[in-house]
Amino acid sequence: MTTEMYINDSYKYFYDWYNDSAIEAPVVSGFVIFLIGTYCFVFVVGTVGNVAVIYLMATKKKRKRLADIFITHLSVADLIFLITLPLWIVSLALNYKWPFGNFLCKCTSYIISVNMFSSIFFLTCMSFDRYMAIVLLANNRTVRTKRYAHLIAVGVWAASLGLGVQSFVFRSTTDDRYCTDDNSTSKTVFSLVTRVIAFLLPLSTIVFCYSSIAITLNRHFKRMNKEEEKKRISVKIGLWIIVMFIIAWLPFNILVTIQTLKKSDYIDLSNENQIILDRSLGFATCLAFSNSCVNPIIYAVLDGYVQKHFLKVMPCVLAQRLAIMRPSLNSSNTYSERDSFSSKV
């Protein structure tokens, strides 16, 4: 198919959809309006925040830590995903109709899948890196090197891009112009397997790493008040990341699993329960998507290095708000490299 033929087909697809919609205009519910508003907020805050984080990591003058590499890749993954949000906002405004054609349905779904995998994997890498540095005391150059960090990042992207291919296979537009998955057995099996790979295993790893870090710091620095206070801040950031991770992804993965089993006729739901499930899944999707804008906020509020430089590139009003939200850290000695987010997560 030539480019001209594709453009003509896409235009005809949208034109036909527009004519159909003109006959029966979609009625947007209050819940959908809430979802649209949330998505717009996530898009604006997430885009600005992740661009700022990428800029700070790229222009960092001090020696970069290994976690800086993972932070940069995580922000890039979130930023790529956020580019697709306007399309889903339009779809929500049209009561989930998809006017952009089959290719964009597959492409945007693929980007979401890649973002989900890469984000979780990079968070896991950051957690394990802190575990090696604090619990295992693996600071030597043969284990924790930038070369290994870059290789791991490449591996994460390769795995994420590979696992995301399922969106091209199982995702498509229906005759009613909805962008949805098929109900095949293969899709069910793959979805259940990815729930384990992309959620349960990373979550277990993150919880184990930060639990071990908390225990180690509590024992080792129990009699060192000043150091204990600084290390407790480090653990606090890690715990916040775990909490936000669970809030963002646990409801989504549970409901997606139920929805997958329902579509494959492994479980049966009444019409009332199906409506509840659909609305709950819509809200859970908002929580999952919001993870793309939450991480920069955590960095800016709790981390000394990021906040100090973040305030220089953000509007004055927001800068003042962030300074008020973090009074305890503003009174610390200096924004040393050891206090940066890179040395905490």
Tab-separated table of C-alpha atoms in Angstrom:
chain	number	residue	atom	x	y	z
A	1	MET	CA	0.000	0.000	0.000
A	2	THR	CA	1.418	3.353	-1.018
A	3	THR	CA	1.513	6.354	1.278
A	4	GLU	CA	-1.134	8.125	-0.813
A	5	MET	CA	-3.480	5.125	-0.642
A	6	TYR	CA	-2.982	4.913	3.142
A	7	ILE	CA	-3.770	8.617	3.591
A	8	ASN	CA	-6.879	8.309	1.424
A	9	ASP	CA	-8.083	5.239	3.332
A	10	SER	CA	-7.452	6.946	6.662
A	11	TYR	CA	-9.317	10.050	5.516
A	12	LYS	CA	-12.249	7.935	4.279
A	13	TYR	CA	-12.272	6.056	7.593
A	14	PHE	CA	-12.463	9.280	9.589
A	15	TYR	CA	-14.977	10.838	7.166
A	16	ASP	CA	-17.329	7.859	7.422
A	17	TRP	CA	-17.023	7.880	11.187
A	18	TYR	CA	-17.748	11.624	11.319
A	19	ASN	CA	-20.914	11.213	9.254
A	20	ASP	CA	-22.118	8.410	11.515
A	21	SER	CA	-21.399	10.509	14.593
A	22	ALA	CA	-23.260	13.459	13.135
A	23	ILE	CA	-26.375	11.318	13.031
A	24	GLU	CA	-26.052	10.136	16.596
A	25	ALA	CA	-23.914	12.443	18.705
A	26	PRO	CA	-22.209	10.709	21.637
A	27	VAL	CA	-23.439	11.580	25.119
A	28	VAL	CA	-20.459	12.119	27.428
A	29	SER	CA	-21.127	11.125	31.033
A	30	GLY	CA	-19.789	12.869	34.112
A	31	PHE	CA	-17.447	9.948	34.744
A	32	VAL	CA	-15.955	10.248	31.260
A	33	ILE	CA	-15.508	13.988	31.776
A	34	PHE	CA	-13.621	13.190	34.983
A	35	LEU	CA	-11.370	10.765	33.073
A	36	ILE	CA	-10.731	13.343	30.352
A	37	GLY	CA	-9.783	15.969	32.925
A	38	THR	CA	-7.444	13.534	34.673
A	39	TYR	CA	-5.780	12.534	31.409
A	40	CYS	CA	-5.264	16.200	30.485
A	41	PHE	CA	-3.672	16.866	33.868
A	42	VAL	CA	-1.420	13.810	33.525
A	43	PHE	CA	-0.419	14.871	30.024
A	44	VAL	CA	0.539	18.447	30.964
A	45	VAL	CA	2.242	17.723	34.297
A	46	GLY	CA	3.891	14.535	33.061
A	47	THR	CA	5.260	16.122	29.891
A	48	VAL	CA	6.683	19.162	31.691
A	49	GLY	CA	8.042	17.088	34.578
A	50	ASN	CA	9.702	14.399	32.498
A	51	VAL	CA	11.221	16.912	30.074
A	52	ALA	CA	12.661	18.759	33.086
A	53	VAL	CA	14.081	15.537	34.566
A	54	ILE	CA	15.670	14.544	31.249
A	55	TYR	CA	17.153	18.031	30.913
A	56	LEU	CA	18.567	17.957	34.461
A	57	MET	CA	20.125	14.533	33.952
A	58	ALA	CA	21.608	15.546	30.586
A	59	THR	CA	23.103	18.793	31.929
A	60	LYS	CA	24.279	17.419	35.257
A	61	LYS	CA	27.801	18.677	35.878
A	62	LYS	CA	28.700	16.393	38.743
A	63	ARG	CA	29.693	12.804	38.192
A	64	LYS	CA	26.645	10.822	37.182
A	65	ARG	CA	25.603	7.823	39.252
A	66	LEU	CA	24.259	4.588	37.813
A	67	ALA	CA	20.726	5.464	38.875
A	68	ASP	CA	20.921	8.611	36.720
A	69	ILE	CA	20.987	6.379	33.675
A	70	PHE	CA	17.861	4.516	34.770
A	71	ILE	CA	16.111	7.767	35.739
A	72	THR	CA	16.759	9.199	32.275
A	73	HIS	CA	15.465	6.100	30.482
A	74	LEU	CA	12.424	5.965	32.766
A	75	SER	CA	11.559	9.570	31.952
A	76	VAL	CA	12.051	8.924	28.225
A	77	ALA	CA	9.669	5.953	28.411
A	78	ASP	CA	7.060	8.040	30.221
A	79	LEU	CA	7.464	10.906	27.762
A	80	ILE	CA	6.967	8.645	24.740
A	81	PHE	CA	3.823	7.245	26.306
A	82	LEU	CA	2.469	10.721	27.125
A	83	ILE	CA	2.617	11.622	23.420
A	84	THR	CA	-0.204	9.138	22.781
A	85	LEU	CA	-2.497	10.487	25.514
A	86	PRO	CA	-4.202	13.147	23.334
A	87	LEU	CA	-5.472	10.372	21.043
A	88	TRP	CA	-7.005	8.515	23.985
A	89	ILE	CA	-8.515	11.768	25.265
A	90	VAL	CA	-10.285	12.199	21.922
A	91	SER	CA	-11.440	8.583	22.098
A	92	LEU	CA	-12.857	9.145	25.586
A	93	ALA	CA	-14.674	12.278	24.408
A	94	LEU	CA	-16.302	10.120	21.723
A	95	ASN	CA	-17.439	7.474	24.216
A	96	TYR	CA	-14.463	5.214	23.477
A	97	LYS	CA	-14.936	5.315	19.697
A	98	TRP	CA	-11.644	5.241	17.788
A	99	PRO	CA	-11.630	7.510	14.694
A	100	PHE	CA	-7.927	7.197	13.887
A	101	GLY	CA	-7.827	3.905	12.026
A	102	ASN	CA	-6.472	0.434	12.674
A	103	PHE	CA	-2.788	1.309	12.369
A	104	LEU	CA	-2.840	4.008	15.060
A	105	CYS	CA	-4.911	1.696	17.246
A	106	LYS	CA	-2.132	-0.877	17.093
A	107	CYS	CA	0.664	1.696	17.305
A	108	THR	CA	-0.618	3.572	20.358
A	109	SER	CA	-1.456	0.317	22.141
A	110	TYR	CA	2.046	-0.908	21.381
A	111	ILE	CA	3.563	2.258	22.887
A	112	ILE	CA	1.471	1.814	26.036
A	113	SER	CA	2.663	-1.786	26.383
A	114	VAL	CA	6.301	-0.805	25.887
A	115	ASN	CA	5.940	1.971	28.454
A	116	MET	CA	4.385	-0.402	30.980
A	117	PHE	CA	7.133	-2.969	30.636
A	118	SER	CA	10.050	-0.541	30.458
A	119	SER	CA	8.845	1.627	33.353
A	120	ILE	CA	8.445	-1.296	35.715
A	121	PHE	CA	11.713	-2.885	34.633
A	122	PHE	CA	13.676	0.361	35.081
A	123	LEU	CA	12.176	0.879	38.545
A	124	THR	CA	13.263	-2.652	39.383
A	125	CYS	CA	16.777	-1.957	38.089
A	126	MET	CA	17.009	1.179	40.222
A	127	SER	CA	15.857	-0.731	43.298
A	128	PHE	CA	18.335	-3.544	42.733
A	129	ASP	CA	21.143	-1.056	42.171
A	130	ARG	CA	20.448	0.528	45.581
A	131	TYR	CA	20.261	-2.953	47.108
A	132	MET	CA	23.699	-3.823	45.739
A	133	ALA	CA	25.209	-0.531	46.920
A	134	ILE	CA	23.769	-0.488	50.448
A	135	VAL	CA	23.100	-4.100	51.416
A	136	LEU	CA	25.745	-5.956	49.414
A	137	LEU	CA	28.203	-3.009	49.479
A	138	ALA	CA	28.985	-3.687	45.827
A	139	ASN	CA	30.728	-0.425	44.979
A	140	ASN	CA	33.655	-1.825	43.022
A	141	ARG	CA	34.074	-0.955	39.385
A	142	THR	CA	33.789	-4.540	38.189
A	143	VAL	CA	30.155	-4.896	39.269
A	144	ARG	CA	28.415	-1.506	39.280
A	145	THR	CA	29.740	0.314	36.228
A	146	LYS	CA	28.182	2.674	33.710
A	147	ARG	CA	28.925	0.156	30.990
A	148	TYR	CA	26.813	-2.490	32.708
A	149	ALA	CA	24.090	0.085	33.379
A	150	HIS	CA	23.929	0.999	29.678
A	151	LEU	CA	23.877	-2.678	28.701
A	152	ILE	CA	21.055	-3.331	31.155
A	153	ALA	CA	19.149	-0.350	29.753
A	154	VAL	CA	19.530	-1.738	26.234
A	155	GLY	CA	18.332	-5.124	27.478
A	156	VAL	CA	15.292	-3.554	29.148
A	157	TRP	CA	14.339	-1.720	25.962
A	158	ALA	CA	14.834	-4.839	23.866
A	159	ALA	CA	12.682	-6.937	26.198
A	160	SER	CA	10.004	-4.241	26.386
A	161	LEU	CA	9.891	-3.761	22.627
A	162	GLY	CA	9.653	-7.510	22.146
A	163	LEU	CA	6.915	-8.071	24.724
A	164	GLY	CA	4.949	-5.132	23.349
A	165	VAL	CA	4.614	-6.766	19.921
A	166	GLN	CA	1.547	-8.591	21.228
A	167	SER	CA	-0.374	-5.320	20.789
A	168	PHE	CA	0.095	-5.522	17.029
A	169	VAL	CA	-1.139	-9.098	17.026
A	170	PHE	CA	-4.098	-8.943	19.420
A	171	ARG	CA	-5.166	-5.290	19.151
A	172	SER	CA	-7.339	-3.914	16.348
A	173	THR	CA	-10.407	-1.840	15.552
A	174	THR	CA	-13.829	-3.466	15.404
A	175	ASP	CA	-16.597	-2.838	12.906
A	176	ASP	CA	-18.127	-0.485	15.448
A	177	ARG	CA	-14.832	1.453	15.495
A	178	TYR	CA	-13.585	0.500	18.928
A	179	CYS	CA	-9.897	-0.104	19.584
A	180	THR	CA	-9.876	-3.339	21.580
A	181	ASP	CA	-8.228	-6.739	22.078
A	182	ASP	CA	-9.510	-9.961	20.600
A	183	ASN	CA	-10.851	-12.780	22.766
A	184	SER	CA	-8.599	-15.605	21.646
A	185	THR	CA	-7.074	-18.195	23.955
A	186	SER	CA	-3.607	-17.057	22.933
A	187	LYS	CA	-4.387	-13.536	24.078
A	188	THR	CA	-5.646	-14.840	27.433
A	189	VAL	CA	-2.536	-16.923	28.045
A	190	PHE	CA	-0.200	-14.117	27.012
A	191	SER	CA	-2.031	-11.585	29.171
A	192	LEU	CA	-1.820	-13.777	32.264
A	193	VAL	CA	1.868	-14.459	31.684
A	194	THR	CA	2.647	-10.755	31.262
A	195	ARG	CA	0.823	-9.991	34.517
A	196	VAL	CA	3.400	-12.167	36.234
A	197	ILE	CA	6.405	-10.860	34.270
A	198	ALA	CA	5.457	-7.181	34.309
A	199	PHE	CA	3.936	-6.847	37.764
A	200	LEU	CA	4.283	-9.642	40.319
A	201	LEU	CA	7.987	-10.335	39.803
A	202	PRO	CA	9.067	-6.660	39.633
A	203	LEU	CA	6.886	-5.767	42.608
A	204	SER	CA	8.306	-8.631	44.660
A	205	THR	CA	11.836	-7.560	43.730
A	206	ILE	CA	11.232	-3.910	44.627
A	207	VAL	CA	9.644	-4.765	47.978
A	208	PHE	CA	12.465	-7.183	48.819
A	209	CYS	CA	15.194	-4.689	47.874
A	210	TYR	CA	13.818	-1.750	49.830
A	211	SER	CA	12.861	-3.896	52.809
A	212	SER	CA	16.435	-5.172	52.967
A	213	ILE	CA	17.761	-1.624	52.582
A	214	ALA	CA	15.563	-0.361	55.427
A	215	ILE	CA	16.688	-3.170	57.741
A	216	THR	CA	20.360	-2.643	56.880
A	217	LEU	CA	20.254	1.118	57.412
A	218	ASN	CA	18.358	0.774	60.677
A	219	ARG	CA	20.946	-1.636	62.058
A	220	HIS	CA	24.095	-0.008	60.750
A	221	PHE	CA	23.257	3.618	61.498
A	222	LYS	CA	21.240	3.054	64.650
A	223	ARG	CA	23.703	4.974	66.826
A	224	MET	CA	24.589	7.695	64.282
A	225	ASN	CA	21.887	10.334	64.620
A	226	LYS	CA	22.884	12.672	61.772
A	227	GLU	CA	23.621	9.909	59.328
A	228	GLU	CA	20.515	8.049	60.452
A	229	GLU	CA	18.352	11.057	59.604
A	230	LYS	CA	19.815	11.339	56.117
A	231	LYS	CA	19.463	7.636	55.458
A	232	ARG	CA	15.889	7.631	56.703
A	233	ILE	CA	15.150	10.275	54.044
A	234	SER	CA	16.633	7.914	51.477
A	235	VAL	CA	14.412	5.066	52.655
A	236	LYS	CA	11.413	7.410	52.724
A	237	ILE	CA	11.852	8.195	49.027
A	238	GLY	CA	12.099	4.500	48.242
A	239	LEU	CA	8.965	3.719	50.235
A	240	TRP	CA	7.057	6.477	48.454
A	241	ILE	CA	8.053	4.989	45.112
A	242	ILE	CA	6.835	1.552	46.233
A	243	VAL	CA	3.538	2.952	47.528
A	244	MET	CA	2.857	4.921	44.333
A	245	PHE	CA	3.845	1.914	42.244
A	246	ILE	CA	1.346	-0.305	44.066
A	247	ILE	CA	-1.425	2.307	43.949
A	248	ALA	CA	-0.872	2.865	40.233
A	249	TRP	CA	-0.530	-0.707	39.022
A	250	LEU	CA	-2.162	-3.137	41.473
A	251	PRO	CA	-5.825	-2.241	40.720
A	252	PHE	CA	-5.095	-2.087	36.984
A	253	ASN	CA	-3.491	-5.516	36.808
A	254	ILE	CA	-6.178	-7.167	38.930
A	255	LEU	CA	-9.020	-5.699	36.869
A	256	VAL	CA	-7.320	-6.416	33.539
A	257	THR	CA	-6.929	-10.036	34.599
A	258	ILE	CA	-10.626	-10.253	35.499
A	259	GLN	CA	-11.601	-8.576	32.234
A	260	THR	CA	-9.423	-10.956	30.234
A	261	LEU	CA	-10.923	-14.008	31.923
A	262	LYS	CA	-14.422	-12.600	31.342
A	263	LYS	CA	-13.844	-12.011	27.630
A	264	SER	CA	-12.473	-15.541	27.277
A	265	ASP	CA	-15.561	-16.971	29.038
A	266	TYR	CA	-13.556	-18.371	31.946
A	267	ILE	CA	-15.728	-16.408	34.384
A	268	ASP	CA	-19.270	-15.096	34.099
A	269	LEU	CA	-20.434	-11.654	35.247
A	270	SER	CA	-23.878	-10.169	35.415
A	271	ASN	CA	-24.635	-7.029	33.428
A	272	GLU	CA	-24.506	-4.949	36.602
A	273	ASN	CA	-21.129	-6.370	37.623
A	274	GLN	CA	-19.833	-5.851	34.083
A	275	ILE	CA	-20.728	-2.157	34.251
A	276	ILE	CA	-18.969	-1.876	37.611
A	277	LEU	CA	-15.930	-3.648	36.167
A	278	ASP	CA	-15.801	-1.355	33.123
A	279	ARG	CA	-15.969	1.801	35.228
A	280	SER	CA	-13.473	0.462	37.736
A	281	LEU	CA	-11.097	-0.421	34.918
A	282	GLY	CA	-11.436	3.093	33.499
A	283	PHE	CA	-10.492	4.573	36.880
A	284	ALA	CA	-7.673	2.042	37.366
A	285	THR	CA	-6.294	2.946	33.945
A	286	CYS	CA	-6.135	6.578	35.090
A	287	LEU	CA	-4.141	5.512	38.133
A	288	ALA	CA	-1.754	3.480	35.988
A	289	PHE	CA	-1.294	6.308	33.492
A	290	SER	CA	-0.770	8.811	36.317
A	291	ASN	CA	2.448	7.031	37.239
A	292	SER	CA	4.016	8.820	34.270
A	293	CYS	CA	3.555	12.193	35.979
A	294	VAL	CA	4.011	11.160	39.624
A	295	ASN	CA	7.701	10.246	39.502
A	296	PRO	CA	8.971	13.752	38.613
A	297	ILE	CA	6.841	15.158	41.430
A	298	ILE	CA	8.443	12.743	43.898
A	299	TYR	CA	11.911	13.771	42.720
A	300	ALA	CA	11.098	17.484	42.973
A	301	VAL	CA	9.478	17.329	46.424
A	302	LEU	CA	11.733	14.897	48.286
A	303	ASP	CA	15.131	15.006	46.604
A	304	GLY	CA	17.636	17.745	47.375
A	305	TYR	CA	19.653	17.765	44.159
A	306	VAL	CA	16.675	17.524	41.812
A	307	GLN	CA	14.688	20.155	43.688
A	308	LYS	CA	17.573	22.618	43.827
A	309	HIS	CA	17.962	22.543	40.047
A	310	PHE	CA	14.298	21.860	39.268
A	311	LEU	CA	13.341	25.208	40.762
A	312	LYS	CA	15.566	26.976	38.229
A	313	VAL	CA	13.613	25.675	35.226
A	314	MET	CA	10.071	25.725	36.644
A	315	PRO	CA	7.649	28.674	36.968
A	316	CYS	CA	8.027	30.785	40.104
A	317	VAL	CA	4.642	29.845	41.599
A	318	LEU	CA	5.316	26.121	41.316
A	319	ALA	CA	8.821	26.634	42.638
A	320	GLN	CA	7.486	28.329	45.747
A	321	ARG	CA	4.977	25.535	46.290
A	322	LEU	CA	7.686	22.887	46.091
A	323	ALA	CA	9.893	24.809	48.498
A	324	ILE	CA	7.050	24.955	51.033
A	325	MET	CA	6.344	21.227	50.704
A	326	ARG	CA	9.912	20.324	51.584
A	327	PRO	CA	10.955	22.474	54.600
A	328	SER	CA	12.757	19.712	56.453
A	329	LEU	CA	15.091	18.953	53.570
A	330	ASN	CA	15.756	22.645	52.914
A	331	SER	CA	17.414	22.870	56.342
A	332	SER	CA	19.936	20.124	55.596
A	333	ASN	CA	23.623	20.991	55.295
A	334	THR	CA	24.171	21.005	51.539
A	335	TYR	CA	22.747	19.490	48.381
A	336	SER	CA	25.614	17.093	48.081
A	337	GLU	CA	25.865	14.391	45.515
A	338	ARG	CA	25.236	11.812	48.178
A	339	ASP	CA	21.856	13.414	48.909
A	340	SER	CA	20.769	13.355	45.278
A	341	PHE	CA	18.007	11.060	44.168
A	342	SER	CA	20.540	9.049	42.265
A	343	SER	CA	22.160	7.966	45.520
A	344	LYS	CA	18.847	7.178	47.167
A	345	VAL	CA	16.863	5.111	44.718
